[in-house]
């Protein structure tokens, strides 16, 4: 399709409903507390004509002590002019979540005083919450080193952008904050990952032409695992959890960006708000969130979904037996002929992922919005009673986003939707229906398990704030249109095995733990470490005792040899005795015995029973040597050398 105006949304004959007015900037941010809970923020119309930042909304929420002129200068230092602006003010502590694009640092490490002042004002907004400014230079509540600049990209990708004139913040110039990299891969990696899932799903559906059996083949779950889709979901959710903790627990501010600030940034800030604010988990609030952080803040829906500039001749327009993302329920298939021409666009998108076309449209397609909805599905699985809408509602949103039946998911920015392309033609927002007109009027999307009382801000530990577990992710049965068993059986088996091994390990540690340890040493839970340390000490003690015993025996034998020498007993050689012949060779024990004998020969002899005495010079003998050596009877001098030499 070569023109967006050929989409079904422009030819449906449906009027533009009230859905376009669902999100109102002033109303939403006042709900959050701007102007009432805090005076640190203001509404700015510096981008009213979309000249400063064409992909940004016309009205922005910025720090009240930053002028519009400063914003204009700061925009020169950010990619596409997308300066740091407020997207969420937390109800509990006035901590903030802001978003932007990457700074234009470059290899020469360019800096912008205006950008630095803007970020500093965002991170110190607690000081101006009630119109008061602290005179102290010390960091105050909400303006501490826990303030974060979150770069969603891998570190290597961010550093590589320096060669293109962009990059990441030089933290030498940004005060009272630190920077973290989340390591979320770019659109090309996500596109390839979803393509591998699509390939595995299609292989399950394919059957030989002349095969009598109609049963589908078993889904290759290892192929799903190799796609690393769950790994990418975990990375996004891990970043979400870090943002939520920093805002709600540490009461500090977070600024999020990736490269241009409309892909990974949109995912992270949206998911964080869903976790922080129960309002965004309602049907209306979720729609407002998508309008605010995806539609208004310029996610490239038209570019990422490849709805335009894709020739139908490039693709097999026949849909597979199970659409990859499309909801194939009967009520959704009952569409007229005009709408059916737009429906295959989703399949076009997935086919383009597999074919890897080199054209501009295919190289920029990516399942970013779909991945966001998948993350929301993961949250629903972990907190099933905290969402007003079902998982099937997310499937319908995917279908709407790729079908082109509404103007909400067409175009790439608020400017393209709100401004007319020609003087004689109304704006697209005045010609096309909004997706929310139909969705919000349908009560079948409501979740029967939803319990809003769980989100009360008083009396509960979580206060309505969700802490997602990034490792507990699975393939979304609602979005991939497969049963949960076929998608996650192998994954569940691995996790059950892991839990079993952990239980076995815990039981073995508990059995080997001393009973009194938990009472004597409650501050050291590492019982295994202490048990191992005690065993090592016991081994060393036992080994040292053995060494001392060996030294004692060697000394006694040396004394016996010396006594034989003093008494004139000489070892005899017996040709019939193998031990005697063995003693005739170079025996190190014999050599050592001779050495000891020579050393002891110079000592004066005395009885073992006689008291210790000094030598003629008056010096005491070394304590390691015997004070006296007695001369035993010759008949009693029978000993055997450890190596086999006999002495008589």
Coordinates of C-alpha atoms in Angstrom, one line a residue:
X1 CA 0.0 0.0 0.0
X2 CA 1.6 3.2 -1.2
X3 CA -0.6 5.7 0.8
X4 CA -1.9 5.8 4.3
X5 CA -5.1 7.4 3.0
X6 CA -6.0 4.1 1.3
X7 CA -6.3 2.4 4.6
X8 CA -9.7 1.3 5.8
X9 CA -9.8 4.0 8.5
X10 CA -10.2 6.6 5.8
X11 CA -12.9 4.7 3.8
X12 CA -15.0 3.2 6.5
X13 CA -17.5 6.1 6.6
X14 CA -17.4 6.0 10.4
X15 CA -17.3 9.5 12.0
X16 CA -14.4 10.6 14.3
X17 CA -15.8 9.9 17.7
X18 CA -14.9 11.2 21.2
X19 CA -12.0 8.8 21.5
X20 CA -9.7 11.5 20.2
X21 CA -10.5 13.6 23.2
X22 CA -9.9 10.8 25.7
X23 CA -6.4 12.1 26.6
X24 CA -6.1 15.7 27.6
X25 CA -2.7 16.8 28.7
X26 CA -3.8 19.3 31.4
X27 CA -6.5 17.0 32.8
X28 CA -4.1 14.0 33.1
X29 CA -1.2 15.8 34.7
X30 CA -3.5 17.6 37.1
X31 CA -4.8 14.2 38.1
X32 CA -1.2 13.3 38.9
X33 CA -0.8 16.4 41.1
X34 CA 0.8 19.0 38.8
X35 CA -0.3 22.4 40.1
X36 CA -2.0 21.0 43.2
X37 CA 0.5 18.7 45.0
X38 CA 3.5 20.5 43.7
X39 CA 4.4 23.9 42.2
X40 CA 7.7 22.6 40.7
X41 CA 6.2 22.0 37.3
X42 CA 4.4 24.0 34.6
X43 CA 2.8 23.5 31.3
X44 CA 4.7 24.9 28.3
X45 CA 3.5 25.5 24.8
X46 CA 7.0 26.1 23.4
X47 CA 6.3 23.2 20.9
X48 CA 2.8 24.3 20.0
X49 CA 3.7 24.6 16.3
X50 CA 5.8 21.4 16.5
X51 CA 8.9 23.3 15.3
X52 CA 11.2 22.6 18.3
X53 CA 10.5 18.9 18.3
X54 CA 8.3 17.6 15.4
X55 CA 7.7 14.2 17.0
X56 CA 6.8 15.6 20.5
X57 CA 3.3 16.7 21.6
X58 CA 2.3 20.3 21.4
X59 CA 2.1 20.8 25.2
X60 CA 4.9 19.7 27.5
X61 CA 5.3 19.6 31.3
X62 CA 8.6 21.0 32.3
X63 CA 10.3 22.4 35.6
X64 CA 8.8 25.7 36.6
X65 CA 12.1 27.4 36.9
X66 CA 13.2 26.6 33.4
X67 CA 12.3 29.2 30.7
X68 CA 11.1 28.3 27.2
X69 CA 14.3 29.9 25.8
X70 CA 16.3 27.4 27.8
X71 CA 14.2 24.6 26.4
X72 CA 14.9 25.7 22.9
X73 CA 18.6 25.8 23.4
X74 CA 18.5 22.4 25.2
X75 CA 16.7 20.9 22.3
X76 CA 19.8 21.4 20.1
X77 CA 21.6 18.9 22.4
X78 CA 19.0 16.1 22.1
X79 CA 18.3 13.8 19.2
X80 CA 15.3 15.0 17.2
X81 CA 14.9 17.9 19.7
X82 CA 13.3 15.5 22.2
X83 CA 14.3 17.2 25.5
X84 CA 13.8 15.7 29.0
X85 CA 10.1 16.3 30.0
X86 CA 7.8 15.0 32.7
X87 CA 5.6 12.0 31.9
X88 CA 4.6 10.9 35.4
X89 CA 4.5 12.4 38.9
X90 CA 4.2 9.8 41.6
X91 CA 1.3 10.2 44.0
X92 CA 3.2 8.9 47.1
X93 CA 6.3 11.1 47.3
X94 CA 6.3 13.5 44.3
X95 CA 9.2 11.5 42.7
X96 CA 9.1 11.9 38.9
X97 CA 9.6 9.9 35.7
X98 CA 10.9 11.8 32.8
X99 CA 11.7 10.9 29.2
X100 CA 13.9 12.1 26.4
X101 CA 16.2 11.0 23.5
X102 CA 20.0 10.6 23.6
X103 CA 22.2 13.6 24.0
X104 CA 24.3 14.7 21.0
X105 CA 27.6 14.3 22.7
X106 CA 29.7 12.9 19.9
X107 CA 33.4 12.0 19.9
X108 CA 34.4 15.5 21.0
X109 CA 32.3 15.2 24.2
X110 CA 30.0 18.1 23.4
X111 CA 28.0 19.5 26.3
X112 CA 25.1 21.8 26.8
X113 CA 24.7 24.0 29.8
X114 CA 21.0 24.4 29.1
X115 CA 20.5 20.6 29.0
X116 CA 22.5 20.1 32.2
X117 CA 20.4 22.8 34.0
X118 CA 17.2 21.2 32.7
X119 CA 18.1 17.8 34.1
X120 CA 19.3 19.3 37.4
X121 CA 16.0 21.1 37.7
X122 CA 14.1 17.8 37.2
X123 CA 16.2 16.0 39.8
X124 CA 15.8 18.8 42.3
X125 CA 12.0 19.3 41.9
X126 CA 11.4 18.2 45.5
X127 CA 13.0 21.4 46.7
X128 CA 10.4 23.5 44.8
X129 CA 7.4 21.3 45.5
X130 CA 5.8 24.0 47.7
X131 CA 7.5 27.0 46.3
X132 CA 10.4 26.7 48.7
X133 CA 14.1 26.6 47.7
X134 CA 16.7 25.1 50.0
X135 CA 19.6 27.4 50.8
X136 CA 21.8 24.4 51.7
X137 CA 24.2 23.0 49.2
X138 CA 23.7 19.5 50.6
X139 CA 21.5 17.0 48.8
X140 CA 17.9 16.9 50.1
X141 CA 15.1 14.4 50.0
X142 CA 14.5 13.4 46.4
X143 CA 17.7 15.0 45.2
X144 CA 20.2 12.4 46.1
X145 CA 22.7 10.1 44.4
X146 CA 19.8 7.6 43.9
X147 CA 18.5 9.8 41.0
X148 CA 19.0 7.8 37.9
X149 CA 19.6 8.5 34.2
X150 CA 18.5 5.2 32.6
X151 CA 20.0 4.5 29.2
X152 CA 18.0 1.5 27.9
X153 CA 20.6 0.5 25.4
X154 CA 23.6 -1.9 25.8
X155 CA 26.7 0.0 26.8
X156 CA 28.5 -1.0 23.5
X157 CA 25.6 0.4 21.4
X158 CA 25.6 3.7 23.3
X159 CA 29.3 4.1 22.9
X160 CA 29.1 3.3 19.2
X161 CA 26.6 6.2 18.8
X162 CA 29.4 8.6 19.8
X163 CA 30.9 8.1 16.3
X164 CA 27.6 9.3 14.8
X165 CA 27.6 12.4 16.9
X166 CA 25.3 11.2 19.6
X167 CA 26.0 8.9 22.6
X168 CA 25.3 9.1 26.3
X169 CA 25.6 11.7 29.1
X170 CA 29.0 12.6 30.4
X171 CA 28.3 12.2 34.1
X172 CA 31.0 14.7 35.0
X173 CA 28.5 17.4 34.2
X174 CA 25.3 16.0 35.6
X175 CA 25.0 16.5 39.4
X176 CA 23.5 14.4 42.1
X177 CA 22.7 11.4 39.9
X178 CA 24.1 8.3 38.4
X179 CA 23.6 6.5 35.1
X180 CA 22.8 2.9 34.4
X181 CA 22.6 0.9 31.2
X182 CA 19.8 -1.7 30.9
X183 CA 21.2 -3.6 27.9
X184 CA 17.9 -3.9 26.0
X185 CA 18.7 -4.7 22.3
X186 CA 17.6 -2.6 19.4
X187 CA 14.7 -3.1 16.9
X188 CA 16.6 -5.3 14.6
X189 CA 17.3 -7.9 17.3
X190 CA 13.7 -7.8 18.4
X191 CA 12.5 -8.3 14.8
X192 CA 14.7 -11.3 14.3
X193 CA 13.6 -12.8 17.6
X194 CA 9.9 -12.6 16.7
X195 CA 10.7 -13.9 13.2
X196 CA 12.1 -17.1 14.8
X197 CA 8.9 -17.5 16.8
X198 CA 6.8 -17.0 13.7
X199 CA 8.9 -19.7 11.9
X200 CA 8.3 -22.2 14.7
X201 CA 4.6 -21.5 14.7
X202 CA 4.2 -21.9 11.0
X203 CA 6.2 -25.2 11.0
X204 CA 3.6 -26.5 13.4
X205 CA 0.8 -25.6 11.0
X206 CA 2.4 -27.0 7.8
X207 CA 1.3 -30.5 6.7
X208 CA 2.2 -32.5 3.6
X209 CA -0.1 -32.0 0.7
X210 CA -1.2 -35.6 0.4
X211 CA -1.1 -36.5 4.1
X212 CA -4.3 -38.3 5.2
X213 CA -3.9 -37.2 8.9
X214 CA -5.1 -33.7 9.8
X215 CA -3.4 -33.4 13.1
X216 CA -1.0 -30.6 13.4
X217 CA 2.6 -31.4 14.2
X218 CA 3.9 -30.8 17.7
X219 CA 5.3 -27.3 18.3
X220 CA 9.1 -27.2 18.6
X221 CA 9.5 -25.6 22.0
X222 CA 13.3 -25.6 21.7
X223 CA 12.9 -23.4 18.6
X224 CA 10.8 -21.0 20.7
X225 CA 13.5 -21.0 23.4
X226 CA 16.2 -20.3 20.8
X227 CA 14.4 -17.2 19.7
X228 CA 15.4 -15.6 23.1
X229 CA 12.1 -13.7 23.1
X230 CA 11.7 -14.4 26.8
X231 CA 15.2 -13.1 27.5
X232 CA 14.3 -9.8 25.8
X233 CA 11.0 -9.6 27.8
X234 CA 13.0 -10.2 31.0
X235 CA 15.4 -7.4 30.2
X236 CA 12.6 -4.9 29.7
X237 CA 10.8 -6.0 32.9
X238 CA 14.1 -5.9 34.9
X239 CA 14.5 -2.3 33.8
X240 CA 10.9 -1.6 34.7
X241 CA 11.4 -3.0 38.2
X242 CA 14.5 -0.9 38.8
X243 CA 12.6 2.2 37.8
X244 CA 9.7 1.4 40.1
X245 CA 11.9 0.7 43.0
X246 CA 13.9 3.9 42.6
X247 CA 10.7 6.0 42.4
X248 CA 8.6 4.4 45.0
X249 CA 11.1 3.1 47.5
X250 CA 14.0 5.5 47.2
X251 CA 11.7 8.5 46.5
X252 CA 14.0 9.7 43.7
X253 CA 13.7 10.8 40.1
X254 CA 14.4 8.8 36.9
X255 CA 15.1 10.1 33.4
X256 CA 14.8 7.4 30.7
X257 CA 16.0 7.5 27.2
X258 CA 17.3 5.1 24.5
X259 CA 18.4 6.5 21.1
X260 CA 15.5 8.5 19.7
X261 CA 13.3 8.0 22.8
X262 CA 10.2 6.5 21.1
X263 CA 10.8 2.7 21.3
X264 CA 12.5 1.2 24.4
X265 CA 11.8 4.5 26.2
X266 CA 8.1 4.2 25.5
X267 CA 8.1 0.6 26.8
X268 CA 9.9 1.3 30.0
X269 CA 8.0 4.5 31.1
X270 CA 4.6 2.9 30.2
X271 CA 5.3 -0.3 32.1
X272 CA 6.7 1.6 35.1
X273 CA 3.5 3.7 35.3
X274 CA 1.3 0.6 35.1
X275 CA 3.2 -0.8 38.1
X276 CA 3.2 2.5 40.1
X277 CA -0.4 3.8 39.5
X278 CA -3.5 1.6 39.7
X279 CA -5.3 4.0 37.4
X280 CA -3.3 2.8 34.4
X281 CA -4.5 -0.7 35.1
X282 CA -8.1 0.2 34.4
X283 CA -9.6 0.2 30.9
X284 CA -9.8 4.0 30.7
X285 CA -6.4 4.5 32.3
X286 CA -4.7 2.1 30.0
X287 CA -6.1 3.9 27.0
X288 CA -4.9 7.2 28.4
X289 CA -1.5 5.7 28.9
X290 CA -1.2 4.5 25.3
X291 CA -2.4 7.9 24.0
X292 CA 0.0 9.7 26.2
X293 CA 3.3 7.8 26.0
X294 CA 2.8 6.1 22.6
X295 CA 0.6 8.1 20.3
X296 CA 1.3 11.6 21.6
X297 CA 5.0 11.2 22.4
X298 CA 5.6 9.9 18.8
X299 CA 6.1 6.2 18.6
X300 CA 6.6 5.4 14.9
X301 CA 3.5 3.2 14.5
X302 CA 3.4 3.6 10.7
X303 CA 7.1 2.9 10.4
X304 CA 7.4 0.1 12.9
X305 CA 4.3 -1.8 11.6
X306 CA 5.1 -1.3 8.0
X307 CA 1.6 -0.4 7.0
X308 CA 2.6 1.8 4.1
X309 CA 5.1 1.4 1.2
X310 CA 4.7 -2.4 1.2
X311 CA 3.6 -3.9 -2.1
X312 CA 1.2 -6.7 -1.8
X313 CA 3.0 -8.6 -4.5
X314 CA 5.9 -9.2 -2.2
X315 CA 3.9 -11.3 0.2
X316 CA 1.7 -14.3 0.3
X317 CA -1.6 -12.7 1.2
X318 CA -3.1 -15.9 2.4
X319 CA -3.2 -15.9 6.1
X320 CA -1.8 -19.0 7.9
X321 CA -4.1 -21.5 9.7
X322 CA -3.3 -19.7 12.9
X323 CA -2.5 -16.1 12.7
X324 CA 0.7 -15.2 14.5
X325 CA -0.7 -12.2 16.2
X326 CA -4.2 -11.7 14.8
X327 CA -7.2 -12.6 16.9
X328 CA -9.0 -15.1 14.7
X329 CA -12.2 -15.2 16.7
X330 CA -15.4 -15.4 14.7
X331 CA -16.6 -11.9 15.6
X332 CA -13.4 -10.4 14.5
X333 CA -13.5 -12.2 11.1
X334 CA -16.9 -10.8 10.2
X335 CA -15.6 -7.7 8.4
X336 CA -16.6 -6.3 5.1
X337 CA -14.6 -6.5 1.9
X338 CA -13.0 -3.1 2.3
X339 CA -11.7 -3.9 5.7
X340 CA -10.4 -7.3 4.6
X341 CA -7.9 -5.5 2.3
X342 CA -6.3 -3.9 5.4
X343 CA -6.3 -7.0 7.6
X344 CA -3.5 -8.9 5.9
X345 CA -1.1 -6.0 6.8
X346 CA -0.3 -7.8 10.0
X347 CA 0.6 -10.9 8.1
X348 CA 2.6 -8.7 5.7
X349 CA 4.5 -7.5 8.7
X350 CA 5.4 -10.9 10.0
X351 CA 6.3 -12.1 6.5
X352 CA 8.6 -9.1 6.1
X353 CA 10.4 -10.2 9.2
X354 CA 11.1 -13.7 7.7
X355 CA 12.1 -12.4 4.3
X356 CA 14.4 -9.7 5.6
X357 CA 13.8 -7.3 2.9
X358 CA 16.4 -4.7 2.4
X359 CA 14.0 -1.9 1.6
X360 CA 13.6 1.0 4.0
X361 CA 10.1 0.0 5.2
X362 CA 11.1 -3.6 6.1
X363 CA 14.4 -2.5 7.8
X364 CA 12.5 -0.3 10.2
X365 CA 9.7 -2.6 11.1
X366 CA 9.8 -3.9 14.6
X367 CA 7.4 -5.5 17.1
X368 CA 8.0 -2.8 19.8
X369 CA 4.3 -2.1 20.6
X370 CA 3.5 -5.9 20.5
X371 CA 6.4 -6.5 22.9
X372 CA 5.0 -3.9 25.2
X373 CA 1.6 -5.6 25.2
X374 CA 3.4 -8.9 25.8
X375 CA 5.0 -7.4 28.9
X376 CA 1.6 -6.2 30.1
X377 CA 0.4 -9.8 29.6
X378 CA 3.2 -11.0 31.8
X379 CA 2.1 -8.5 34.5
X380 CA -1.5 -9.8 34.2
X381 CA -0.2 -13.3 34.8
X382 CA 1.7 -12.4 37.9
X383 CA -1.1 -10.1 39.3
X384 CA -4.4 -11.4 37.8
X385 CA -6.6 -9.5 40.2
X386 CA -5.0 -6.1 39.6
X387 CA -6.1 -5.4 36.0
X388 CA -9.6 -4.4 35.0
X389 CA -9.2 -5.9 31.5
X390 CA -8.6 -9.4 30.2
X391 CA -5.7 -10.8 28.3
X392 CA -7.9 -11.0 25.2
X393 CA -8.2 -7.2 25.3
X394 CA -4.5 -7.0 24.5
X395 CA -5.0 -9.3 21.5
X396 CA -7.7 -7.0 20.2
X397 CA -5.3 -4.1 20.6
X398 CA -2.7 -5.9 18.5
X399 CA -5.3 -6.6 15.8
X400 CA -6.4 -3.0 15.8
X401 CA -2.8 -1.7 15.6
X402 CA -2.1 -3.8 12.5
X403 CA -5.4 -3.7 10.7
X404 CA -5.5 0.0 9.9
X405 CA -9.2 0.3 10.8
X406 CA -8.7 3.4 13.1
X407 CA -6.6 6.5 12.9
X408 CA -5.1 6.0 16.3
X409 CA -2.3 3.7 15.2
X410 CA -1.7 5.4 11.8
X411 CA 1.1 7.9 11.2
X412 CA 4.1 8.5 13.4
X413 CA 3.4 11.5 15.5
X414 CA 0.8 13.8 17.0
X415 CA 1.7 16.4 14.4
X416 CA 0.9 14.1 11.5
X417 CA -2.5 13.2 13.0
X418 CA -3.5 16.7 14.2
X419 CA -2.4 18.8 11.3
X420 CA -3.8 18.7 7.8
X421 CA -1.5 17.8 4.9
X422 CA -3.3 20.4 2.6
X423 CA -5.5 23.4 3.2
X424 CA -8.5 21.9 1.7
X425 CA -8.4 18.7 3.6
X426 CA -9.3 18.1 7.3
X427 CA -6.7 16.6 9.7
X428 CA -6.6 12.7 9.9
X429 CA -7.9 13.0 13.5
X430 CA -11.0 14.6 12.1
X431 CA -11.5 12.0 9.3
X432 CA -10.8 8.7 11.0
X433 CA -12.4 6.9 14.0
X434 CA -10.5 6.4 17.2
X435 CA -9.8 2.9 18.4
X436 CA -11.2 3.8 21.8
X437 CA -14.7 4.5 20.6
X438 CA -15.4 0.8 20.0
X439 CA -13.1 -0.8 22.6
X440 CA -14.2 1.2 25.7
X441 CA -17.9 0.8 24.9
X442 CA -17.5 -3.0 25.0
X443 CA -17.9 -4.4 28.5
X444 CA -16.8 -7.9 27.5
X445 CA -13.2 -7.0 27.9
X446 CA -13.6 -6.6 31.7
X447 CA -11.8 -9.0 34.0
X448 CA -14.2 -10.7 36.4
X449 CA -11.3 -11.3 38.9
X450 CA -10.4 -7.6 39.1
X451 CA -10.5 -6.4 42.7
X452 CA -9.8 -2.6 43.0
X453 CA -9.8 -2.9 46.8
X454 CA -6.4 -4.5 46.6
X455 CA -5.0 -1.2 45.4
X456 CA -5.9 0.9 48.3
X457 CA -3.1 3.2 49.3
X458 CA -3.7 2.6 53.0
X459 CA -3.5 -0.6 55.0
X460 CA -1.6 -2.7 52.4
X461 CA 2.1 -3.4 52.1
X462 CA 2.4 -2.7 48.4
X463 CA 0.1 0.4 48.4
X464 CA -1.1 -0.6 44.9
X465 CA 2.5 -0.7 43.6
X466 CA 3.4 -3.9 41.7
X467 CA 6.9 -5.4 41.7
X468 CA 7.2 -7.6 38.6
X469 CA 9.4 -10.7 38.7
X470 CA 11.5 -10.5 35.5
X471 CA 12.4 -14.2 35.6
X472 CA 8.9 -15.4 35.8
X473 CA 8.0 -14.9 32.1
X474 CA 6.4 -17.2 29.6
X475 CA 5.1 -17.2 26.1
X476 CA 1.8 -15.4 25.9
X477 CA -1.0 -17.8 24.8
X478 CA -3.4 -14.9 24.2
X479 CA -1.1 -13.1 21.9
X480 CA 0.4 -16.1 20.0
X481 CA -3.0 -17.8 19.7
X482 CA -1.8 -21.1 21.0
X483 CA -2.6 -23.1 24.1
X484 CA -0.5 -22.5 27.1
X485 CA 0.5 -26.1 27.3
X486 CA 1.9 -26.2 23.7
X487 CA 3.9 -23.0 24.3
X488 CA 5.2 -23.5 27.8
X489 CA 5.2 -27.2 28.6
X490 CA 9.0 -27.5 28.3
X491 CA 9.5 -24.2 30.2
X492 CA 7.2 -25.4 33.0
X493 CA 9.0 -28.7 33.2
X494 CA 12.4 -27.0 33.5
X495 CA 11.1 -24.7 36.3
X496 CA 9.6 -27.6 38.2
X497 CA 12.9 -29.4 38.0
X498 CA 14.7 -26.3 39.3
X499 CA 12.3 -25.9 42.2
X500 CA 12.7 -29.6 43.1
X501 CA 16.5 -29.3 43.1
X502 CA 16.3 -26.1 45.2
X503 CA 14.1 -28.0 47.7
X504 CA 16.5 -30.9 47.8
X505 CA 19.4 -28.6 48.4
X506 CA 17.6 -26.7 51.1
X507 CA 16.7 -30.0 52.9
X508 CA 20.3 -31.3 52.7
X509 CA 21.6 -28.0 54.2
X510 CA 18.9 -28.2 56.9
X511 CA 19.9 -31.7 57.8
X512 CA 23.6 -30.9 58.1
X513 CA 23.0 -27.8 60.1
X514 CA 23.8 -28.0 63.9
X515 CA 20.6 -27.7 65.9
X516 CA 22.0 -25.1 68.2
X517 CA 23.4 -22.9 65.4
X518 CA 20.2 -21.0 64.8
X519 CA 20.0 -20.0 68.4
X520 CA 23.7 -19.4 69.0
X521 CA 24.4 -17.5 65.8
X522 CA 21.2 -16.0 64.3
X523 CA 23.1 -13.3 62.4
X524 CA 24.9 -15.7 60.2
X525 CA 22.5 -17.6 58.0
X526 CA 25.2 -19.2 55.9
X527 CA 25.2 -22.5 57.9
X528 CA 26.9 -24.4 55.2
X529 CA 29.8 -22.1 55.1
X530 CA 30.3 -22.4 58.9
X531 CA 30.1 -26.2 58.8
X532 CA 32.7 -26.4 56.0
X533 CA 35.0 -24.0 58.0
X534 CA 34.7 -26.2 61.1
X535 CA 35.5 -29.3 59.0
X536 CA 38.6 -27.6 57.5
X537 CA 39.8 -26.6 60.9
X538 CA 39.3 -30.2 62.1
X539 CA 41.3 -31.6 59.2
X540 CA 44.2 -29.2 59.8
X541 CA 44.2 -30.1 63.5
X542 CA 44.2 -33.8 62.8
X543 CA 46.9 -33.4 60.2
X544 CA 49.1 -31.4 62.5
X545 CA 48.8 -34.1 65.2
X546 CA 49.8 -36.7 62.6
X547 CA 52.9 -34.6 61.7
X548 CA 53.9 -34.3 65.3
X549 CA 53.5 -38.0 65.8
X550 CA 55.7 -38.8 62.8
X551 CA 58.4 -36.4 64.0
X552 CA 58.3 -38.1 67.4
X553 CA 58.7 -41.6 66.0
X554 CA 61.5 -40.5 63.7
X555 CA 63.4 -38.9 66.7
X556 CA 62.9 -42.2 68.7
X557 CA 64.3 -44.3 65.9
X558 CA 67.2 -41.9 65.5
X559 CA 67.9 -42.4 69.2
X560 CA 67.9 -46.1 68.8
X561 CA 70.4 -46.0 66.0
X562 CA 72.7 -43.8 68.0
X563 CA 72.5 -46.1 71.0
X564 CA 73.5 -49.0 68.8
X565 CA 76.5 -47.1 67.5
X566 CA 77.7 -46.2 71.0
X567 CA 77.3 -49.8 72.2
X568 CA 79.4 -51.1 69.3
X569 CA 76.5 -53.1 67.6
X570 CA 77.1 -53.1 63.8
X571 CA 74.4 -54.2 61.4
X572 CA 75.3 -57.5 59.8
X573 CA 74.6 -58.6 56.3
X574 CA 72.8 -61.8 55.6
X575 CA 72.9 -63.0 51.9
X576 CA 69.7 -65.1 52.5
X577 CA 67.8 -62.1 53.9
X578 CA 66.2 -59.8 51.2
X579 CA 65.9 -57.0 53.8
X580 CA 69.7 -57.0 54.4
X581 CA 70.5 -56.9 50.7
X582 CA 68.0 -54.0 50.4
X583 CA 69.8 -52.1 53.1
X584 CA 73.1 -52.4 51.1
X585 CA 71.9 -50.0 48.4
X586 CA 71.7 -46.3 48.6
X587 CA 68.9 -46.0 51.1
X588 CA 67.9 -42.4 52.0
X589 CA 66.7 -43.5 55.4
X590 CA 70.1 -45.1 56.1
X591 CA 71.9 -42.0 55.0
X592 CA 69.7 -39.8 57.2
X593 CA 70.4 -42.2 60.1
X594 CA 74.1 -42.0 59.6
X595 CA 73.9 -38.2 59.6
X596 CA 72.0 -38.2 62.8
X597 CA 74.4 -40.7 64.3
X598 CA 77.4 -38.5 63.4
X599 CA 75.7 -35.4 65.0
X600 CA 75.0 -37.3 68.2
X601 CA 78.4 -38.8 68.4
X602 CA 79.9 -35.6 69.6
X603 CA 77.5 -35.4 72.5
X604 CA 78.5 -36.7 76.0
X605 CA 76.6 -39.9 77.1
X606 CA 74.7 -40.0 80.3
X607 CA 71.8 -42.0 81.7
X608 CA 68.2 -41.2 80.6
X609 CA 67.3 -41.1 84.3
X610 CA 70.0 -38.6 85.1
X611 CA 69.0 -35.0 85.5
X612 CA 69.7 -32.5 82.7
X613 CA 73.2 -31.1 82.8
X614 CA 75.2 -28.6 80.9
X615 CA 78.2 -29.2 78.7
X616 CA 81.7 -28.3 79.7
X617 CA 81.3 -24.9 78.3
X618 CA 78.2 -24.3 80.4
X619 CA 75.8 -24.0 77.4
X620 CA 72.5 -25.9 77.6
X621 CA 71.8 -28.4 74.9
X622 CA 69.1 -27.6 72.4
X623 CA 65.7 -28.7 73.7
X624 CA 65.1 -30.6 70.5
X625 CA 68.0 -33.0 71.2
X626 CA 68.0 -35.7 73.9
X627 CA 69.9 -34.8 77.1
X628 CA 71.3 -38.2 77.5
X629 CA 71.5 -41.5 75.7
X630 CA 71.6 -44.8 77.6
X631 CA 73.4 -47.9 76.4
X632 CA 70.9 -50.7 76.2
X633 CA 71.8 -54.4 76.3
X634 CA 72.9 -55.8 72.9
X635 CA 70.3 -58.6 73.0
X636 CA 67.5 -56.0 73.1
X637 CA 68.7 -54.1 70.1
X638 CA 66.5 -55.6 67.3
X639 CA 64.7 -53.1 65.0
X640 CA 63.4 -53.0 61.5
X641 CA 63.9 -50.0 59.2
X642 CA 60.6 -48.7 57.6
X643 CA 62.2 -49.5 54.2
X644 CA 63.1 -53.0 55.1
X645 CA 66.7 -52.9 56.7
X646 CA 67.1 -55.0 59.8
X647 CA 69.5 -54.2 62.6
X648 CA 70.6 -56.7 65.2

